[in-house]
Amino acid sequence: MLLGKHFRKYYLKYSLFFLLGASVLIVVDWYQLDIPRLVGGIIDTLNSTNPDVDAVEAAIIRIAVLAGIITVGRFIWRYTIFGASRRIEYQLRNTMFGHATKLSQSFYNQEKVGGLMAHFINDLEAVRMSYGPGILMLIDGLTLGIFAVYRMARLNPRLTFYAAVPMVILTILLVFIRRTISARFKERQESFEKLSDFTQENFSGITVIKAFVREMKEAMFFSRRNLDLYDKHIKFIKFIIIINIAVGVALNVVILFIVVLGSLLVINRDATGMTAGQLTEYLSYFFALIWPTMALSQFIQIHSQAKGSAQRIAKFLDHEIDVRDHEDVEYVEDLKGSIQVKDLTFKYPDGDSPVLKNVSFDINAGEMVGILGRTGSGKSSLVDLLLKIYNLDHNRIFIDGHDIMRLSVKSVRNTIGYVPQDNFLFSETIIDNIGFSMEHPTEEDVIESAKLADVYDNVMEFKEKFGTILGERGVTVSGGQKQRISIARALAKNPEILILDDSVSAVDTKTEEAIIKNLHRIRKGKTTIFIAHRISTVRKMDKIILFDQGEVVAIGNHAQLMKTSPLYQDMVKRQTLENLVQGGAVNEGLQG
Ligand SMILES: Nc1ncnc2c1ncn2[C@@H]1O[C@H](COP(=O)(O)OP(=O)(O)OP(=O)(O)O)[C@@H](O)[C@H]1O
């Protein structure tokens, strides 16, 4: 039985189910063993010189009634015990998913998705087996075993003693090899986890694999991992098969022993008092004892596997939610959207050196701000901190004068609309994607946002229009369409602060201009932050914050930066040249 803190509570929660199931199981086991007694009685009656037909008839009717009771009982214990195990699995899965969604970005930076999936599939199944078949086999094995031994001992204590010794030795041996089973199962699970990680990553990166003609190489790597899983599986199964064979052989030896010794007792019936009917009854009890032995050995296997899996699930559930609300946080509903960053230095939990160094700037509520910088200069890291994805020191970032470390995660994130750099979309309809922040979005709700993000016409060209399913289960959209659907999703939330992280890089300059123009119009009075590499994206912003190597090197509007910042001037020159070289339309006002 699983007794860890994440698992023991379910025994109490479903105690009624387990108690009812166990009681019925015990009753069924008791009555089940009445049948050999009745059969033995019938044989002895028929063997007698003057058989009592009425007694035989009564015994047969009793057997039929018992069979009926046993059938109903089996249904009840299956329903209660297996039903409880399925309910526990359902709740545990919900708990695990809930925990997974609360874990911080740092966790996902370290863990691979394939491995996590193994917790949700294999480990959960092993744990369910422990609550269902595991508990059943433990109770059934013990009660049927005790009842059978009791009835055997009543018939012939000496024979029972001889028969019981090898069974006890066998059970003790099984208890000892439990650890080895657990270790081999764990090895198999870990190998499965690696294969799962590898497969998941390959499917996600299939385009890269094809582009680099790496199919054969990847298939070879897959085959290696698959072989490892096969080896671990065979190693585990071999062990289980050897145990099962050993248990079977031991039982057959004991049966042979009972038949030989029992026959001798029946032959010397006058001295021993053992009849043929009693020997049949005795053998039936012993056959009934085979199942408990098997059941207990199965229980040990199931439990050993579940223990390994439960440890892995517990490790996952115990993983600390490092970004969470402490007691002193407050929930502030109507934040207006001014941002103040004061002397912010930040190093990733697994990083070597700070990626943001002494960063300070102010953004007034309602301002349209561009955060510009070369790749790797720390722009996205700053967004992660604004969104409270990582913990930081107190009094470094303020929204409307509130230190964000003293604001609840919910109030910060409810205030911010975010268009992530990778523009992740769900494999759902366009309505559900754009209306992600709404309870039950309708087409009317999302049309306006789609128009503002300049993606409406594209959507109307799809066969199912806004009902089109995206991604794996539906149509593949272009990078630019993805970006604009992602922008529409953030606009539909109508947040006080909108952050677009490199969100117009995949659209042409004309579309970019249209989107920016729309934003200027609809975001009046609300803060909008554009993170960009391209000068054209930020040129018309109220304020541009220029980042370089994790530091703020200049702040001002385009005209001011053209006068004061050599880095900005250099970027403008370089991008103008790039446009010329690419033969693209040179943005006329770029230098003005
Ligand atoms: N999770 C992380 N753990 C450790 N270091 C990270 C992590 N994410 C980013 N970094 C590092 O932080 C630095 C800044 O990265 P960041 O993504 O913030 O830059 P950026 O200016 O947004 O770049 P780009 O414009 O290319 O998106 C980089 O050196 C990067 O390697």
Coordinates of C-alpha atoms and ligand atoms in Angstrom, one line a residue:
M1 CA 0.0 0.0 0.0
L2 CA 1.2 3.5 -0.8
L3 CA 1.7 5.5 2.3
G4 CA 3.4 8.6 1.1
K5 CA 1.8 11.9 2.0
H6 CA 0.4 12.4 -1.5
F7 CA -1.2 9.0 -1.5
R8 CA -2.4 7.9 2.0
K9 CA -5.2 10.5 2.1
Y10 CA -7.1 8.6 -0.6
Y11 CA -7.6 5.6 1.6
L12 CA -9.5 7.7 4.0
K13 CA -11.4 9.6 1.3
Y14 CA -12.6 6.3 -0.3
S15 CA -12.7 4.3 3.0
L16 CA -16.4 3.5 2.4
F17 CA -15.6 2.0 -1.0
F18 CA -12.6 0.1 0.3
L19 CA -14.4 -1.1 3.5
L20 CA -17.5 -2.3 1.6
G21 CA -15.3 -4.0 -1.1
A22 CA -13.1 -5.7 1.5
S23 CA -16.1 -6.9 3.5
V24 CA -17.8 -8.4 0.5
L25 CA -14.6 -9.9 -0.7
I26 CA -14.1 -11.6 2.7
V27 CA -17.7 -13.0 2.7
V28 CA -17.2 -14.3 -0.9
D29 CA -13.9 -15.9 0.0
W30 CA -15.5 -17.7 3.0
Y31 CA -18.5 -19.0 1.0
Q32 CA -16.2 -20.0 -1.9
L33 CA -14.5 -22.5 0.4
D34 CA -17.8 -24.0 1.3
I35 CA -18.1 -25.5 -2.1
P36 CA -15.2 -28.1 -1.7
R37 CA -16.8 -29.2 1.6
L38 CA -20.1 -29.8 -0.1
V39 CA -18.4 -31.6 -3.0
G40 CA -16.4 -33.7 -0.6
G41 CA -19.7 -34.6 1.2
I42 CA -21.4 -35.5 -2.1
I43 CA -18.4 -37.9 -3.0
D44 CA -18.5 -39.6 0.5
T45 CA -22.3 -39.9 0.3
L46 CA -22.1 -41.5 -3.2
N47 CA -19.3 -43.8 -1.9
S48 CA -21.4 -45.1 0.9
T49 CA -23.3 -48.3 0.6
N50 CA -26.7 -46.6 0.9
P51 CA -26.4 -43.1 -0.7
D52 CA -28.8 -40.4 0.6
V53 CA -30.1 -38.9 -2.6
D54 CA -31.9 -36.1 -0.7
A55 CA -28.6 -35.0 0.9
V56 CA -26.9 -34.9 -2.5
E57 CA -29.8 -32.8 -3.9
A58 CA -29.6 -30.4 -1.0
A59 CA -25.9 -30.0 -1.4
I60 CA -26.2 -29.3 -5.1
I61 CA -28.9 -26.6 -4.5
R62 CA -26.6 -25.1 -1.8
I63 CA -23.7 -25.0 -4.3
A64 CA -26.0 -23.2 -6.9
V65 CA -27.1 -20.6 -4.3
L66 CA -23.5 -20.1 -3.2
A67 CA -22.4 -19.6 -6.9
G68 CA -25.1 -16.9 -7.1
I69 CA -24.0 -15.1 -4.0
I70 CA -20.3 -15.3 -5.1
T71 CA -21.2 -13.8 -8.6
V72 CA -23.1 -10.8 -7.0
G73 CA -20.3 -10.4 -4.5
R74 CA -17.7 -10.3 -7.2
F75 CA -19.6 -7.6 -9.0
I76 CA -19.8 -5.5 -5.8
W77 CA -16.1 -5.7 -4.9
R78 CA -15.0 -5.1 -8.4
Y79 CA -17.2 -2.0 -8.6
T80 CA -16.1 -0.6 -5.2
I81 CA -12.4 -1.4 -5.2
F82 CA -11.7 -0.8 -8.9
G83 CA -14.1 2.1 -9.0
A84 CA -12.2 3.8 -6.1
S85 CA -8.9 3.2 -7.9
R86 CA -10.2 4.9 -11.1
R87 CA -11.5 7.8 -9.0
I88 CA -8.2 8.2 -7.3
E89 CA -6.3 8.1 -10.6
Y90 CA -8.7 10.8 -11.9
Q91 CA -8.1 13.0 -8.9
L92 CA -4.4 12.4 -8.8
R93 CA -4.1 13.3 -12.5
N94 CA -6.0 16.6 -11.9
T95 CA -3.7 17.4 -8.9
M96 CA -0.6 16.7 -11.0
F97 CA -1.8 18.8 -13.9
G98 CA -2.8 21.6 -11.5
H99 CA 0.7 21.5 -10.0
A100 CA 2.3 21.4 -13.4
T101 CA 0.6 24.6 -14.4
K102 CA 1.7 26.3 -11.2
L103 CA 5.4 25.3 -11.6
S104 CA 7.6 28.1 -12.7
Q105 CA 9.4 28.6 -16.0
S106 CA 12.7 27.5 -14.3
F107 CA 11.2 24.0 -13.9
Y108 CA 10.3 23.7 -17.5
N109 CA 13.7 25.0 -18.5
Q110 CA 15.2 21.9 -16.8
E111 CA 12.6 19.2 -17.4
K112 CA 11.7 17.7 -20.7
V113 CA 8.1 17.3 -21.8
G114 CA 8.5 13.7 -22.8
G115 CA 9.7 12.8 -19.3
L116 CA 6.7 14.7 -17.7
M117 CA 4.4 12.8 -20.0
A118 CA 5.8 9.5 -18.6
H119 CA 4.6 10.6 -15.1
F120 CA 1.1 11.2 -16.4
I121 CA 0.9 7.9 -18.3
N122 CA 3.1 5.1 -17.0
D123 CA 3.6 6.2 -13.4
L124 CA 0.0 7.1 -12.8
E125 CA -1.1 3.7 -14.2
A126 CA 1.3 1.9 -11.9
V127 CA -0.1 3.8 -8.9
R128 CA -3.7 3.1 -10.0
M129 CA -2.8 -0.6 -10.2
S130 CA -1.7 -0.4 -6.6
Y131 CA -5.0 1.1 -5.4
G132 CA -7.1 -1.3 -7.5
P133 CA -5.7 -4.8 -8.3
G134 CA -3.0 -4.3 -5.6
I135 CA -5.4 -3.9 -2.7
L136 CA -7.7 -6.5 -4.1
M137 CA -4.8 -9.0 -4.3
L138 CA -3.6 -8.2 -0.8
I139 CA -7.0 -8.7 0.9
D140 CA -8.0 -11.6 -1.3
G141 CA -4.6 -13.3 -0.9
L142 CA -4.6 -13.0 2.9
T143 CA -8.3 -13.9 3.6
L144 CA -8.6 -16.7 1.1
G145 CA -5.2 -18.0 2.2
I146 CA -6.1 -17.9 5.9
F147 CA -9.5 -19.5 5.4
A148 CA -8.1 -22.2 3.2
V149 CA -5.3 -23.0 5.7
Y150 CA -7.9 -23.0 8.6
R151 CA -10.1 -25.5 6.8
M152 CA -7.2 -27.6 5.7
A153 CA -5.9 -27.7 9.3
R154 CA -9.3 -28.7 10.6
L155 CA -9.3 -31.7 8.2
N156 CA -5.7 -32.7 8.8
P157 CA -3.3 -30.6 10.9
R158 CA -0.2 -32.6 10.2
L159 CA -0.6 -32.7 6.4
T160 CA -1.3 -28.9 6.6
F161 CA 1.8 -28.2 8.5
Y162 CA 4.0 -30.0 5.9
A163 CA 2.2 -28.2 3.1
A164 CA 2.4 -24.8 4.7
V165 CA 6.2 -24.8 5.3
P166 CA 7.2 -24.4 1.6
M167 CA 4.4 -21.8 1.1
V168 CA 5.7 -19.7 4.0
I169 CA 9.3 -20.0 2.7
L170 CA 8.0 -18.9 -0.7
T171 CA 6.2 -15.9 0.6
I172 CA 9.3 -14.8 2.7
L173 CA 11.4 -15.1 -0.5
L174 CA 9.0 -13.0 -2.4
V175 CA 9.1 -10.3 0.2
F176 CA 12.9 -10.2 -0.1
I177 CA 13.0 -9.9 -3.8
R178 CA 10.6 -7.0 -3.8
R179 CA 13.5 -4.5 -3.9
T180 CA 15.0 -6.0 -7.0
I181 CA 11.6 -5.8 -8.7
S182 CA 11.3 -2.2 -7.8
A183 CA 14.8 -1.4 -9.0
R184 CA 14.3 -3.1 -12.3
F185 CA 10.9 -1.4 -12.8
K186 CA 12.5 1.9 -12.1
E187 CA 15.2 1.3 -14.7
R188 CA 12.5 0.4 -17.2
Q189 CA 10.6 3.6 -16.4
E190 CA 13.6 5.8 -16.8
S191 CA 14.5 4.3 -20.1
F192 CA 10.9 4.9 -21.2
E193 CA 11.2 8.5 -20.1
K194 CA 14.3 9.0 -22.2
L195 CA 12.7 7.5 -25.2
S196 CA 9.6 9.6 -24.7
D197 CA 11.7 12.8 -24.4
F198 CA 13.6 11.9 -27.6
T199 CA 10.4 11.1 -29.5
Q200 CA 8.6 14.2 -28.4
E201 CA 11.6 16.5 -29.3
N202 CA 12.0 14.8 -32.7
F203 CA 8.3 15.3 -33.6
S204 CA 8.5 19.0 -32.5
G205 CA 11.6 19.5 -34.6
I206 CA 10.7 17.4 -37.6
T207 CA 11.1 20.4 -40.0
V208 CA 14.7 20.9 -38.8
I209 CA 15.4 17.1 -39.1
K210 CA 14.1 17.1 -42.7
A211 CA 16.0 20.3 -43.6
F212 CA 19.2 18.8 -42.4
V213 CA 18.5 15.4 -43.9
R214 CA 19.0 13.8 -40.5
E215 CA 16.1 11.3 -40.8
M216 CA 18.5 8.3 -40.9
K217 CA 20.7 9.5 -38.1
E218 CA 17.7 10.3 -35.8
A219 CA 16.1 6.9 -36.7
M220 CA 19.4 5.3 -35.6
F221 CA 19.5 7.3 -32.3
F222 CA 15.8 6.3 -31.8
S223 CA 16.6 2.7 -32.4
R224 CA 19.4 2.9 -29.8
R225 CA 17.1 4.3 -27.2
N226 CA 14.3 1.9 -28.2
L227 CA 16.8 -1.0 -27.8
D228 CA 17.7 0.2 -24.4
L229 CA 14.0 0.2 -23.4
Y230 CA 13.6 -3.3 -24.9
D231 CA 16.6 -4.6 -22.9
K232 CA 15.3 -3.1 -19.7
H233 CA 11.8 -4.5 -20.4
I234 CA 13.1 -8.0 -21.1
K235 CA 15.4 -7.8 -18.0
F236 CA 12.3 -6.9 -16.0
I237 CA 10.0 -9.4 -17.6
K238 CA 12.5 -12.3 -17.4
F239 CA 12.7 -11.7 -13.6
I240 CA 8.9 -11.7 -13.3
I241 CA 8.6 -14.9 -15.4
I242 CA 11.3 -16.6 -13.4
I243 CA 9.4 -15.7 -10.2
N244 CA 6.1 -17.0 -11.6
I245 CA 7.6 -20.2 -12.8
A246 CA 9.4 -20.8 -9.5
V247 CA 6.1 -20.2 -7.6
G248 CA 4.3 -22.6 -10.0
V249 CA 6.9 -25.3 -9.6
A250 CA 6.9 -25.0 -5.8
L251 CA 3.1 -25.3 -5.8
N252 CA 3.1 -28.4 -8.1
V253 CA 5.7 -30.1 -5.8
V254 CA 3.5 -29.5 -2.8
I255 CA 0.4 -30.8 -4.7
L256 CA 2.3 -33.9 -5.6
F257 CA 3.3 -34.3 -1.9
I258 CA -0.4 -33.9 -0.8
V259 CA -1.6 -36.4 -3.4
V260 CA 1.0 -39.0 -2.4
L261 CA 0.6 -38.6 1.4
G262 CA -3.1 -38.1 1.2
S263 CA -3.6 -41.3 -0.8
L264 CA -1.6 -43.2 1.8
L265 CA -3.9 -41.8 4.5
V266 CA -7.0 -42.8 2.5
I267 CA -5.6 -46.3 2.0
N268 CA -5.1 -46.6 5.7
R269 CA -8.5 -45.0 6.3
D270 CA -9.4 -47.3 9.3
A271 CA -6.4 -46.0 11.2
T272 CA -6.3 -42.4 10.0
G273 CA -10.0 -41.6 9.5
M274 CA -9.3 -39.9 6.1
T275 CA -12.0 -40.6 3.4
A276 CA -11.7 -40.1 -0.4
G277 CA -14.2 -37.3 -0.1
Q278 CA -12.1 -35.6 2.5
L279 CA -9.0 -35.9 0.4
T280 CA -10.8 -34.3 -2.5
E281 CA -12.0 -31.5 -0.2
Y282 CA -8.5 -31.1 1.1
L283 CA -7.0 -30.9 -2.4
S284 CA -9.7 -28.4 -3.4
Y285 CA -8.6 -26.2 -0.4
F286 CA -5.1 -26.4 -1.5
F287 CA -6.0 -25.5 -5.1
A288 CA -7.9 -22.6 -3.6
L289 CA -4.6 -21.7 -1.8
I290 CA -2.7 -21.5 -5.1
W291 CA -4.6 -18.2 -6.0
P292 CA -3.7 -16.5 -2.7
T293 CA 0.0 -17.4 -3.2
M294 CA -0.2 -16.1 -6.8
A295 CA -2.2 -13.1 -5.6
L296 CA 0.4 -12.2 -2.9
S297 CA 3.2 -12.5 -5.4
Q298 CA 1.3 -10.3 -7.8
F299 CA 0.6 -7.8 -5.0
I300 CA 4.3 -7.6 -4.3
Q301 CA 5.1 -7.0 -8.0
I302 CA 2.4 -4.4 -8.3
H303 CA 3.4 -2.7 -5.1
S304 CA 7.1 -2.7 -6.0
Q305 CA 6.3 -1.1 -9.4
A306 CA 3.9 1.4 -7.8
K307 CA 6.4 2.4 -5.1
G308 CA 9.0 3.4 -7.8
S309 CA 6.3 5.4 -9.7
A310 CA 4.9 6.9 -6.5
Q311 CA 8.3 8.2 -5.6
R312 CA 8.7 9.8 -9.0
I313 CA 5.2 11.4 -8.8
A314 CA 5.9 12.6 -5.2
K315 CA 9.2 14.2 -6.4
F316 CA 7.2 16.0 -9.1
L317 CA 4.5 17.1 -6.7
D318 CA 7.0 18.1 -4.1
H319 CA 8.8 20.3 -6.6
E320 CA 8.6 23.8 -5.1
I321 CA 6.4 26.4 -6.8
D322 CA 9.0 29.1 -6.5
V323 CA 7.0 31.9 -8.0
R324 CA 3.9 32.2 -5.8
D325 CA 2.1 34.6 -3.7
H326 CA 3.5 35.2 -0.2
E327 CA 1.3 36.3 2.7
D328 CA 2.2 40.0 2.3
V329 CA 1.1 40.3 -1.3
E330 CA -2.0 42.3 -2.2
Y331 CA -4.5 41.9 -5.1
V332 CA -4.9 45.2 -6.8
E333 CA -7.6 45.2 -9.5
D334 CA -7.5 48.5 -11.4
L335 CA -3.9 49.1 -12.1
K336 CA -3.4 51.9 -14.6
G337 CA -0.2 50.7 -16.2
S338 CA 2.7 53.0 -15.2
I339 CA 6.0 51.0 -14.8
Q340 CA 9.1 52.0 -12.9
V341 CA 12.2 49.9 -13.0
K342 CA 14.9 50.8 -10.4
D343 CA 18.4 49.6 -10.5
L344 CA 17.4 46.1 -11.6
T345 CA 20.1 43.4 -11.8
F346 CA 19.0 39.9 -12.7
K347 CA 20.7 36.5 -13.1
Y348 CA 18.8 33.4 -14.2
P349 CA 18.6 30.7 -11.5
D350 CA 20.7 28.4 -13.6
G351 CA 22.8 31.2 -15.2
D352 CA 26.4 32.2 -14.5
S353 CA 26.3 36.0 -14.8
P354 CA 23.6 38.7 -14.8
V355 CA 21.7 39.2 -18.0
L356 CA 20.3 42.6 -16.8
K357 CA 22.6 45.1 -15.1
N358 CA 21.5 48.1 -13.1
V359 CA 18.5 48.7 -15.4
S360 CA 16.4 51.8 -14.6
F361 CA 13.7 53.5 -16.5
D362 CA 10.1 54.9 -16.2
I363 CA 7.1 54.3 -18.4
N364 CA 4.1 56.5 -17.8
A365 CA 0.6 55.0 -18.0
G366 CA -0.7 55.3 -21.5
E367 CA 2.7 55.6 -23.1
M368 CA 3.7 53.7 -26.2
V369 CA 7.3 52.5 -25.7
G370 CA 9.8 50.7 -27.8
I371 CA 12.4 48.5 -26.2
L372 CA 15.2 48.1 -28.7
G373 CA 18.3 46.2 -28.6
R374 CA 20.5 43.7 -30.4
T375 CA 19.8 40.0 -30.0
G376 CA 20.7 38.7 -26.5
S377 CA 20.7 42.1 -24.9
G378 CA 18.2 41.1 -22.3
K379 CA 14.9 42.4 -23.7
S380 CA 12.9 39.2 -23.2
S381 CA 14.4 38.6 -19.8
L382 CA 13.0 42.0 -18.8
V383 CA 9.5 40.9 -20.0
D384 CA 9.8 37.7 -18.0
L385 CA 10.4 39.8 -14.9
L386 CA 7.5 42.2 -15.7
L387 CA 5.3 39.1 -15.9
K388 CA 6.6 37.8 -12.6
I389 CA 7.8 34.6 -14.3
Y390 CA 10.9 34.7 -12.1
N391 CA 11.4 35.9 -8.6
L392 CA 13.4 39.1 -8.0
D393 CA 14.5 41.3 -5.2
H394 CA 12.0 43.7 -3.6
N395 CA 11.6 47.3 -4.8
R396 CA 13.1 46.8 -8.3
I397 CA 10.0 46.8 -10.5
F398 CA 6.9 48.9 -9.7
I399 CA 3.5 49.0 -11.4
D400 CA 1.5 52.2 -10.4
G401 CA 4.0 52.5 -7.5
H402 CA 3.3 49.0 -6.2
D403 CA 6.4 46.8 -5.9
I404 CA 5.5 43.8 -8.1
M405 CA 6.9 41.4 -5.5
R406 CA 4.2 42.7 -3.2
L407 CA 1.5 42.4 -5.8
S408 CA -0.2 39.0 -6.3
V409 CA 0.8 37.1 -9.5
K410 CA -2.8 37.3 -10.6
S411 CA -3.1 41.1 -10.4
V412 CA 0.2 41.5 -12.3
R413 CA -0.7 39.1 -15.0
N414 CA -4.3 40.2 -15.3
T415 CA -3.0 43.7 -16.0
I416 CA -0.7 42.6 -18.8
G417 CA -1.5 41.3 -22.3
Y418 CA 1.5 39.5 -23.7
V419 CA 2.4 38.5 -27.2
P420 CA 5.2 36.0 -26.8
Q421 CA 8.2 35.8 -29.1
D422 CA 7.3 32.2 -30.2
N423 CA 3.7 33.2 -30.8
F424 CA 2.5 29.8 -29.5
L425 CA -1.0 28.9 -30.6
F426 CA -3.2 26.1 -29.3
S427 CA -4.5 23.4 -31.6
E428 CA -8.0 24.8 -31.2
T429 CA -10.2 27.0 -33.4
I430 CA -9.2 30.6 -34.2
I431 CA -12.1 31.8 -32.0
D432 CA -10.7 29.9 -29.0
N433 CA -7.2 31.1 -29.7
I434 CA -8.1 34.8 -30.0
G435 CA -10.6 34.6 -27.2
F436 CA -8.3 32.7 -24.9
S437 CA -8.7 35.2 -22.1
M438 CA -12.6 35.0 -22.3
E439 CA -14.9 32.4 -20.7
H440 CA -16.9 31.5 -23.8
P441 CA -15.7 33.5 -26.8
T442 CA -17.9 34.0 -29.8
E443 CA -17.1 35.1 -33.3
E444 CA -18.4 38.6 -32.6
D445 CA -16.1 38.9 -29.6
V446 CA -13.0 38.2 -31.6
I447 CA -13.7 39.9 -35.0
E448 CA -12.6 43.3 -33.8
S449 CA -9.3 42.1 -32.4
A450 CA -8.6 40.2 -35.6
K451 CA -9.2 43.3 -37.7
L452 CA -7.0 45.4 -35.5
A453 CA -4.2 42.8 -35.7
D454 CA -4.7 42.8 -39.5
V455 CA -5.5 39.1 -39.7
Y456 CA -9.2 39.3 -40.4
D457 CA -9.0 39.0 -44.2
N458 CA -6.7 36.0 -43.9
V459 CA -9.1 34.2 -41.5
M460 CA -12.0 34.9 -43.8
E461 CA -10.1 33.1 -46.6
F462 CA -10.0 29.9 -44.5
K463 CA -12.8 27.4 -45.3
E464 CA -14.1 27.3 -41.8
K465 CA -13.3 31.0 -41.2
F466 CA -13.0 31.7 -37.4
G467 CA -14.0 28.1 -36.7
T468 CA -10.8 26.8 -38.4
I469 CA -8.8 24.6 -36.2
L470 CA -5.1 25.5 -36.1
G471 CA -1.9 23.4 -35.8
E472 CA -1.6 19.7 -35.4
R473 CA -5.3 19.0 -35.8
G474 CA -6.0 21.6 -38.5
V475 CA -4.5 24.1 -40.9
T476 CA -1.0 25.3 -40.7
V477 CA -0.7 29.1 -40.7
S478 CA 2.3 31.1 -41.9
G479 CA 4.7 32.7 -39.4
G480 CA 3.2 36.2 -40.1
Q481 CA -0.4 34.9 -39.6
K482 CA 0.6 33.2 -36.4
Q483 CA 2.1 36.4 -35.1
R484 CA -1.0 38.4 -36.0
I485 CA -3.4 35.8 -34.4
S486 CA -1.2 36.0 -31.3
I487 CA -1.5 39.8 -31.3
A488 CA -5.3 39.6 -31.7
R489 CA -5.3 37.2 -28.7
A490 CA -3.5 39.8 -26.5
L491 CA -5.7 42.7 -27.9
A492 CA -8.9 40.8 -27.1
K493 CA -7.9 40.9 -23.5
N494 CA -7.8 44.7 -23.7
P495 CA -5.1 44.9 -21.0
E496 CA -3.8 48.0 -19.3
I497 CA -0.3 47.0 -20.3
L498 CA 0.3 45.3 -23.6
I499 CA 3.7 43.8 -24.3
L500 CA 4.6 42.6 -27.8
D501 CA 7.9 40.7 -27.8
D502 CA 9.3 40.9 -31.3
S503 CA 5.8 40.4 -32.6
V504 CA 5.9 42.0 -36.0
S505 CA 9.2 40.6 -37.2
A506 CA 7.6 38.1 -39.5
V507 CA 5.2 40.5 -41.2
D508 CA 6.1 42.8 -44.1
T509 CA 6.6 46.6 -43.4
K510 CA 3.2 47.5 -44.8
T511 CA 1.4 45.1 -42.4
E512 CA 3.7 46.2 -39.6
E513 CA 2.7 49.9 -40.2
A514 CA -1.0 49.0 -40.3
I515 CA -0.8 47.1 -37.0
I516 CA 1.2 49.9 -35.3
K517 CA -1.3 52.5 -36.7
N518 CA -4.2 50.5 -35.3
L519 CA -2.4 50.2 -31.9
H520 CA -1.8 54.0 -31.8
R521 CA -5.5 54.5 -32.3
I522 CA -7.0 51.9 -29.9
R523 CA -4.4 51.9 -27.2
K524 CA -4.8 55.6 -26.3
G525 CA -4.4 56.0 -22.6
K526 CA -3.1 52.4 -22.2
T527 CA 0.5 51.4 -21.9
T528 CA 2.0 49.5 -24.9
I529 CA 5.5 48.1 -25.0
F530 CA 7.0 47.0 -28.3
I531 CA 10.2 44.9 -28.1
A532 CA 12.0 45.0 -31.3
H533 CA 15.2 44.7 -33.3
R534 CA 13.9 46.8 -36.2
I535 CA 14.0 50.6 -36.0
S536 CA 10.9 50.8 -38.2
T537 CA 8.9 49.1 -35.4
V538 CA 9.8 51.6 -32.7
R539 CA 10.4 54.8 -34.6
K540 CA 7.1 56.4 -33.9
M541 CA 6.9 55.4 -30.2
D542 CA 6.7 58.1 -27.5
K543 CA 9.8 56.7 -25.9
I544 CA 12.5 54.2 -27.0
I545 CA 14.6 52.4 -24.4
L546 CA 17.8 51.2 -25.9
F547 CA 19.4 48.0 -24.4
D548 CA 22.9 46.8 -25.0
Q549 CA 24.5 43.8 -23.2
G550 CA 21.9 43.8 -20.4
E551 CA 22.2 47.6 -19.8
V552 CA 20.1 50.6 -20.7
V553 CA 22.3 52.7 -22.8
A554 CA 19.9 55.4 -23.9
I555 CA 16.3 56.6 -23.5
G556 CA 14.4 59.1 -25.6
N557 CA 12.3 59.4 -28.8
H558 CA 13.6 58.7 -32.2
A559 CA 14.7 62.3 -32.9
Q560 CA 16.5 62.6 -29.5
L561 CA 18.3 59.2 -29.9
M562 CA 19.4 60.2 -33.3
K563 CA 21.2 63.1 -31.7
T564 CA 22.5 61.5 -28.5
S565 CA 23.1 57.8 -29.0
P566 CA 25.9 56.6 -31.2
L567 CA 24.6 53.0 -30.9
Y568 CA 21.2 54.1 -32.1
Q569 CA 22.7 56.0 -35.0
D570 CA 24.8 53.0 -35.9
M571 CA 21.7 50.7 -35.8
V572 CA 19.8 53.1 -38.1
K573 CA 22.7 53.3 -40.5
R574 CA 23.1 49.5 -40.6
Q575 CA 19.4 48.8 -41.0
T576 CA 19.0 51.4 -43.8
L577 CA 21.9 49.7 -45.6
E578 CA 20.4 46.3 -45.1
N579 CA 17.2 47.4 -46.6
L580 CA 19.1 48.9 -49.6
V581 CA 21.1 45.7 -50.1
Q582 CA 17.9 43.6 -49.9
G583 CA 16.4 45.9 -52.5
G584 CA 13.5 46.5 -50.1
A585 CA 11.8 49.8 -49.9
V586 CA 13.9 52.1 -47.8
N587 CA 11.9 53.7 -45.1
E588 CA 12.0 57.3 -46.2
G589 CA 11.7 58.8 -42.7
L590 CA 14.1 56.4 -41.1
Q591 CA 16.9 58.9 -40.8
G592 CA 14.7 61.9 -40.2
Ligands
LIG1 N1 16.2 30.6 -19.1 C1 17.4 31.1 -19.2 N2 18.4 30.7 -18.4 C2 19.7 31.2 -18.5 N3 20.0 32.2 -19.4 C3 19.0 32.7 -20.2 C4 17.7 32.1 -20.1 N4 17.0 32.8 -21.1 C5 17.8 33.7 -21.7 N5 19.1 33.6 -21.1 C6 20.2 34.4 -21.5 O1 19.9 35.8 -21.2 C7 20.5 36.6 -22.1 C8 19.5 37.6 -22.6 O2 18.5 36.9 -23.4 P1 17.1 37.5 -23.9 O3 16.3 36.5 -24.4 O4 16.6 38.3 -22.7 O5 17.6 38.5 -25.0 P2 16.8 39.3 -26.0 O6 17.4 40.7 -26.0 O7 15.4 39.2 -25.8 O8 17.2 38.6 -27.4 P3 16.4 38.4 -28.7 O9 16.2 39.7 -29.3 O10 17.3 37.5 -29.5 O11 15.2 37.7 -28.3 C9 21.1 35.7 -23.2 O12 22.5 35.7 -23.0 C10 20.5 34.4 -23.0 O13 21.4 33.4 -23.3

